[in-house]
Short mmCIF file of N, CA and C in Angstrom, two decimals:
data_model
loop_
_atom_site.label_atom_id
_atom_site.label_comp_id
_atom_site.label_asym_id
_atom_site.label_seq_id
_atom_site.Cartn_x
_atom_site.Cartn_y
_atom_site.Cartn_z
N MET A 18 0.82 -1.20 0.00
CA MET A 18 0.00 0.00 0.00
C MET A 18 0.86 1.26 0.00
N GLY A 19 2.11 1.14 0.40
CA GLY A 19 2.98 2.31 0.40
C GLY A 19 3.14 2.92 -0.98
N CYS A 20 3.09 2.09 -2.01
CA CYS A 20 3.20 2.59 -3.39
C CYS A 20 1.94 3.34 -3.83
N ALA A 21 0.86 3.16 -3.11
CA ALA A 21 -0.41 3.84 -3.44
C ALA A 21 -0.58 5.07 -2.57
N ASP A 22 0.53 5.75 -2.29
CA ASP A 22 0.52 6.99 -1.52
C ASP A 22 0.23 6.79 -0.05
N GLY A 23 0.61 5.65 0.50
CA GLY A 23 0.53 5.46 1.94
C GLY A 23 -0.38 4.32 2.35
N VAL A 24 -0.03 3.70 3.49
CA VAL A 24 -0.78 2.55 3.98
C VAL A 24 -2.18 2.93 4.45
N ALA A 25 -2.44 4.22 4.68
CA ALA A 25 -3.76 4.65 5.12
C ALA A 25 -4.77 4.64 3.98
N ASN A 26 -4.33 4.31 2.76
CA ASN A 26 -5.24 4.32 1.62
C ASN A 26 -5.95 3.00 1.39
N GLY A 27 -5.72 2.02 2.22
CA GLY A 27 -6.38 0.75 1.98
C GLY A 27 -6.32 -0.17 3.17
N ILE A 28 -7.07 -1.24 3.07
CA ILE A 28 -7.12 -2.25 4.13
C ILE A 28 -6.23 -3.40 3.69
N ASN A 29 -5.33 -3.82 4.58
CA ASN A 29 -4.45 -4.96 4.31
C ASN A 29 -4.98 -6.17 5.07
N THR A 30 -4.57 -7.33 4.65
CA THR A 30 -4.96 -8.55 5.34
C THR A 30 -3.71 -9.28 5.82
N VAL A 31 -3.74 -9.69 7.09
CA VAL A 31 -2.69 -10.50 7.67
C VAL A 31 -3.16 -11.95 7.57
N HIS A 32 -2.34 -12.81 6.96
CA HIS A 32 -2.70 -14.22 6.74
C HIS A 32 -1.78 -15.14 7.53
N LEU A 33 -2.30 -16.30 7.89
CA LEU A 33 -1.48 -17.39 8.41
C LEU A 33 -1.59 -18.53 7.40
N SER A 34 -0.44 -18.88 6.82
CA SER A 34 -0.39 -19.95 5.84
C SER A 34 0.28 -21.16 6.49
N TYR A 35 -0.38 -22.29 6.44
CA TYR A 35 0.14 -23.54 6.98
C TYR A 35 0.81 -24.29 5.83
N VAL A 36 2.11 -24.59 5.98
CA VAL A 36 2.88 -25.17 4.89
C VAL A 36 3.46 -26.52 5.32
N ARG A 37 3.37 -27.50 4.42
CA ARG A 37 3.99 -28.80 4.64
C ARG A 37 4.77 -29.17 3.38
N GLU A 38 6.02 -29.59 3.60
CA GLU A 38 6.87 -29.99 2.49
C GLU A 38 6.24 -31.14 1.71
N LYS A 39 6.29 -31.06 0.40
CA LYS A 39 5.77 -32.07 -0.53
C LYS A 39 4.25 -32.24 -0.43
N THR A 40 3.59 -31.38 0.32
CA THR A 40 2.14 -31.47 0.46
C THR A 40 1.46 -30.22 -0.07
N GLY A 41 1.98 -29.08 0.30
CA GLY A 41 1.40 -27.82 -0.15
C GLY A 41 1.16 -26.88 1.01
N HIS A 42 0.29 -25.93 0.78
CA HIS A 42 -0.02 -24.97 1.84
C HIS A 42 -1.49 -24.58 1.77
N ALA A 43 -1.97 -24.05 2.89
CA ALA A 43 -3.35 -23.57 2.96
C ALA A 43 -3.39 -22.35 3.87
N LEU A 44 -4.22 -21.39 3.52
CA LEU A 44 -4.43 -20.25 4.40
C LEU A 44 -5.39 -20.69 5.50
N ILE A 45 -4.94 -20.64 6.75
CA ILE A 45 -5.77 -21.14 7.85
C ILE A 45 -6.22 -20.04 8.81
N GLY A 46 -5.85 -18.81 8.53
CA GLY A 46 -6.29 -17.71 9.37
C GLY A 46 -6.03 -16.38 8.70
N ALA A 47 -6.87 -15.41 9.02
CA ALA A 47 -6.70 -14.08 8.44
C ALA A 47 -7.42 -13.04 9.29
N ARG A 48 -6.88 -11.84 9.29
CA ARG A 48 -7.51 -10.68 9.92
C ARG A 48 -7.26 -9.47 9.03
N GLN A 49 -8.24 -8.61 8.95
CA GLN A 49 -8.06 -7.38 8.19
C GLN A 49 -7.47 -6.30 9.08
N ARG A 50 -6.47 -5.60 8.52
CA ARG A 50 -5.85 -4.48 9.22
C ARG A 50 -6.44 -3.20 8.63
N VAL A 51 -7.26 -2.55 9.45
CA VAL A 51 -7.88 -1.29 9.04
C VAL A 51 -7.00 -0.16 9.57
N PRO A 52 -6.61 0.77 8.72
CA PRO A 52 -5.74 1.86 9.17
C PRO A 52 -6.36 2.67 10.32
N ARG A 53 -5.51 3.09 11.23
CA ARG A 53 -5.95 3.87 12.38
C ARG A 53 -6.74 5.11 11.93
N GLU A 54 -6.30 5.72 10.82
CA GLU A 54 -6.96 6.93 10.33
C GLU A 54 -8.43 6.68 9.99
N HIS A 55 -8.75 5.48 9.54
CA HIS A 55 -10.14 5.15 9.21
C HIS A 55 -10.95 4.89 10.47
N ILE A 56 -10.33 4.26 11.45
CA ILE A 56 -11.03 3.96 12.70
C ILE A 56 -11.27 5.22 13.51
N ASP A 57 -10.27 6.10 13.56
CA ASP A 57 -10.36 7.32 14.38
C ASP A 57 -11.26 8.38 13.77
N ASP A 58 -11.53 8.31 12.48
CA ASP A 58 -12.36 9.31 11.81
C ASP A 58 -13.80 8.80 11.76
N PRO A 59 -14.72 9.42 12.53
CA PRO A 59 -16.09 8.91 12.58
C PRO A 59 -16.80 8.91 11.22
N VAL A 60 -16.49 9.87 10.37
CA VAL A 60 -17.13 9.93 9.05
C VAL A 60 -16.62 8.77 8.19
N LYS A 61 -15.29 8.55 8.14
CA LYS A 61 -14.74 7.43 7.37
C LYS A 61 -15.27 6.10 7.90
N SER A 62 -15.32 5.96 9.23
CA SER A 62 -15.82 4.72 9.83
C SER A 62 -17.25 4.44 9.41
N LEU A 63 -18.08 5.48 9.43
CA LEU A 63 -19.48 5.33 9.06
C LEU A 63 -19.62 4.97 7.58
N VAL A 64 -18.89 5.68 6.73
CA VAL A 64 -18.96 5.42 5.28
C VAL A 64 -18.48 4.01 4.96
N MET A 65 -17.44 3.55 5.66
CA MET A 65 -16.89 2.22 5.41
C MET A 65 -17.71 1.11 6.06
N GLY A 66 -18.65 1.49 6.93
CA GLY A 66 -19.46 0.48 7.60
C GLY A 66 -18.71 -0.27 8.69
N LEU A 67 -17.71 0.40 9.29
CA LEU A 67 -16.94 -0.24 10.36
C LEU A 67 -17.77 -0.30 11.63
N PRO A 68 -17.60 -1.36 12.42
CA PRO A 68 -18.32 -1.43 13.69
C PRO A 68 -17.87 -0.30 14.62
N PRO A 69 -18.78 0.28 15.37
CA PRO A 69 -18.42 1.42 16.22
C PRO A 69 -17.42 1.08 17.32
N ASP A 70 -17.32 -0.19 17.69
CA ASP A 70 -16.41 -0.58 18.77
C ASP A 70 -15.06 -1.11 18.25
N LEU A 71 -14.80 -0.95 16.95
CA LEU A 71 -13.56 -1.45 16.36
C LEU A 71 -12.36 -0.73 16.96
N VAL A 72 -11.37 -1.50 17.36
CA VAL A 72 -10.14 -0.97 17.96
C VAL A 72 -8.98 -1.24 17.01
N PHE A 73 -8.12 -0.25 16.82
CA PHE A 73 -6.96 -0.42 15.94
C PHE A 73 -6.04 -1.49 16.49
N ARG A 74 -5.56 -2.37 15.60
CA ARG A 74 -4.58 -3.41 15.94
C ARG A 74 -3.47 -3.35 14.91
N THR A 75 -2.24 -3.47 15.38
CA THR A 75 -1.10 -3.51 14.46
C THR A 75 -1.07 -4.88 13.78
N ARG A 76 -0.25 -4.99 12.74
CA ARG A 76 -0.13 -6.29 12.06
C ARG A 76 0.42 -7.35 13.01
N GLY A 77 1.36 -6.96 13.85
CA GLY A 77 1.91 -7.91 14.83
C GLY A 77 0.85 -8.39 15.81
N GLN A 78 -0.01 -7.47 16.26
CA GLN A 78 -1.10 -7.86 17.17
C GLN A 78 -2.09 -8.77 16.47
N LEU A 79 -2.39 -8.46 15.21
CA LEU A 79 -3.30 -9.31 14.45
C LEU A 79 -2.70 -10.70 14.24
N ALA A 80 -1.40 -10.76 13.97
CA ALA A 80 -0.73 -12.04 13.81
C ALA A 80 -0.81 -12.86 15.10
N SER A 81 -0.61 -12.21 16.24
CA SER A 81 -0.74 -12.90 17.53
C SER A 81 -2.16 -13.43 17.72
N ASP A 82 -3.16 -12.65 17.34
CA ASP A 82 -4.55 -13.09 17.44
C ASP A 82 -4.81 -14.33 16.59
N ILE A 83 -4.31 -14.31 15.35
CA ILE A 83 -4.51 -15.44 14.45
C ILE A 83 -3.81 -16.68 15.00
N LEU A 84 -2.59 -16.51 15.46
CA LEU A 84 -1.83 -17.65 16.01
C LEU A 84 -2.49 -18.19 17.27
N ALA A 85 -3.00 -17.31 18.12
CA ALA A 85 -3.69 -17.77 19.34
C ALA A 85 -4.89 -18.64 18.97
N ASP A 86 -5.64 -18.23 17.95
CA ASP A 86 -6.78 -19.04 17.49
C ASP A 86 -6.30 -20.38 16.95
N ALA A 87 -5.23 -20.37 16.16
CA ALA A 87 -4.70 -21.62 15.60
C ALA A 87 -4.24 -22.56 16.69
N PHE A 88 -3.52 -22.03 17.68
CA PHE A 88 -3.06 -22.87 18.79
C PHE A 88 -4.24 -23.42 19.59
N ALA A 89 -5.26 -22.59 19.80
CA ALA A 89 -6.45 -23.03 20.54
C ALA A 89 -7.19 -24.15 19.80
N ASP A 90 -7.09 -24.14 18.47
CA ASP A 90 -7.71 -25.18 17.66
C ASP A 90 -6.86 -26.45 17.58
N GLY A 91 -5.68 -26.43 18.21
CA GLY A 91 -4.81 -27.60 18.22
C GLY A 91 -3.79 -27.66 17.10
N THR A 92 -3.65 -26.58 16.36
CA THR A 92 -2.66 -26.55 15.28
C THR A 92 -1.26 -26.57 15.87
N VAL A 93 -0.42 -27.43 15.33
CA VAL A 93 0.98 -27.53 15.76
C VAL A 93 1.84 -27.00 14.61
N LEU A 94 2.70 -26.06 14.93
CA LEU A 94 3.58 -25.46 13.91
C LEU A 94 5.02 -25.78 14.24
N ASP A 95 5.80 -26.15 13.23
CA ASP A 95 7.23 -26.38 13.44
C ASP A 95 7.93 -25.06 13.77
N PHE A 96 7.57 -24.03 13.03
CA PHE A 96 8.12 -22.70 13.27
C PHE A 96 7.21 -21.67 12.62
N VAL A 97 7.42 -20.42 12.98
CA VAL A 97 6.66 -19.31 12.42
C VAL A 97 7.64 -18.36 11.76
N CYS A 98 7.30 -17.88 10.57
CA CYS A 98 8.16 -16.90 9.92
C CYS A 98 7.29 -15.81 9.29
N GLY A 99 7.90 -14.66 9.08
CA GLY A 99 7.20 -13.53 8.48
C GLY A 99 8.21 -12.53 7.97
N ASP A 100 7.72 -11.47 7.35
CA ASP A 100 8.63 -10.45 6.84
C ASP A 100 9.08 -9.50 7.96
N GLU A 101 9.77 -8.43 7.58
CA GLU A 101 10.38 -7.55 8.57
C GLU A 101 9.38 -6.86 9.49
N VAL A 102 8.15 -6.68 9.04
CA VAL A 102 7.13 -6.07 9.90
C VAL A 102 6.92 -6.92 11.15
N TYR A 103 6.89 -8.23 10.97
CA TYR A 103 6.64 -9.14 12.08
C TYR A 103 7.93 -9.43 12.85
N GLY A 104 9.06 -9.47 12.16
CA GLY A 104 10.34 -9.74 12.81
C GLY A 104 10.74 -8.66 13.80
N SER A 105 10.29 -7.45 13.56
CA SER A 105 10.64 -6.35 14.47
C SER A 105 9.55 -6.09 15.50
N CYS A 106 8.56 -6.97 15.58
CA CYS A 106 7.45 -6.79 16.53
C CYS A 106 7.76 -7.55 17.83
N THR A 107 8.18 -6.81 18.84
CA THR A 107 8.55 -7.43 20.12
C THR A 107 7.37 -8.18 20.73
N GLU A 108 6.17 -7.61 20.63
CA GLU A 108 4.99 -8.26 21.21
C GLU A 108 4.75 -9.64 20.60
N LEU A 109 4.90 -9.76 19.30
CA LEU A 109 4.71 -11.05 18.63
C LEU A 109 5.81 -12.02 19.03
N ARG A 110 7.04 -11.54 19.07
CA ARG A 110 8.16 -12.41 19.46
C ARG A 110 7.95 -12.96 20.87
N VAL A 111 7.55 -12.09 21.81
CA VAL A 111 7.30 -12.53 23.18
C VAL A 111 6.15 -13.54 23.23
N PHE A 112 5.09 -13.28 22.46
CA PHE A 112 3.95 -14.21 22.37
C PHE A 112 4.44 -15.60 21.98
N LEU A 113 5.28 -15.66 20.95
CA LEU A 113 5.77 -16.95 20.47
C LEU A 113 6.75 -17.59 21.46
N GLU A 114 7.66 -16.80 22.02
CA GLU A 114 8.63 -17.32 22.98
C GLU A 114 7.92 -17.88 24.23
N ASP A 115 6.88 -17.21 24.69
CA ASP A 115 6.13 -17.67 25.86
C ASP A 115 5.51 -19.05 25.64
N ARG A 116 5.29 -19.39 24.39
CA ARG A 116 4.68 -20.68 24.03
C ARG A 116 5.72 -21.69 23.53
N GLY A 117 7.00 -21.30 23.60
CA GLY A 117 8.06 -22.18 23.13
C GLY A 117 8.01 -22.43 21.64
N GLN A 118 7.45 -21.48 20.92
CA GLN A 118 7.27 -21.62 19.47
C GLN A 118 8.44 -21.00 18.72
N GLY A 119 9.10 -21.79 17.88
CA GLY A 119 10.20 -21.28 17.07
C GLY A 119 9.74 -20.39 15.96
#
């Protein structure tokens, strides 16, 4: 979205893809990241049809939410990887370390 004049110009989706060698992959979780500017602006929120109680979450927080749901469902992961947005997210790293997740 940065190429489209800033990340506030659109909604991004955070995905969890489950991958197995020689088997393939499947998207098993997702959350939409709505820019803070859209949530904080009552007119934009109304026009977009956002729920009035929607709270801004960073991509790292959304990733933690998706992973928490996957773990609660019994999903076992060998390791978790992501791009630099997630690698620099201390909250996500602590979430994974607390669960002994590589």
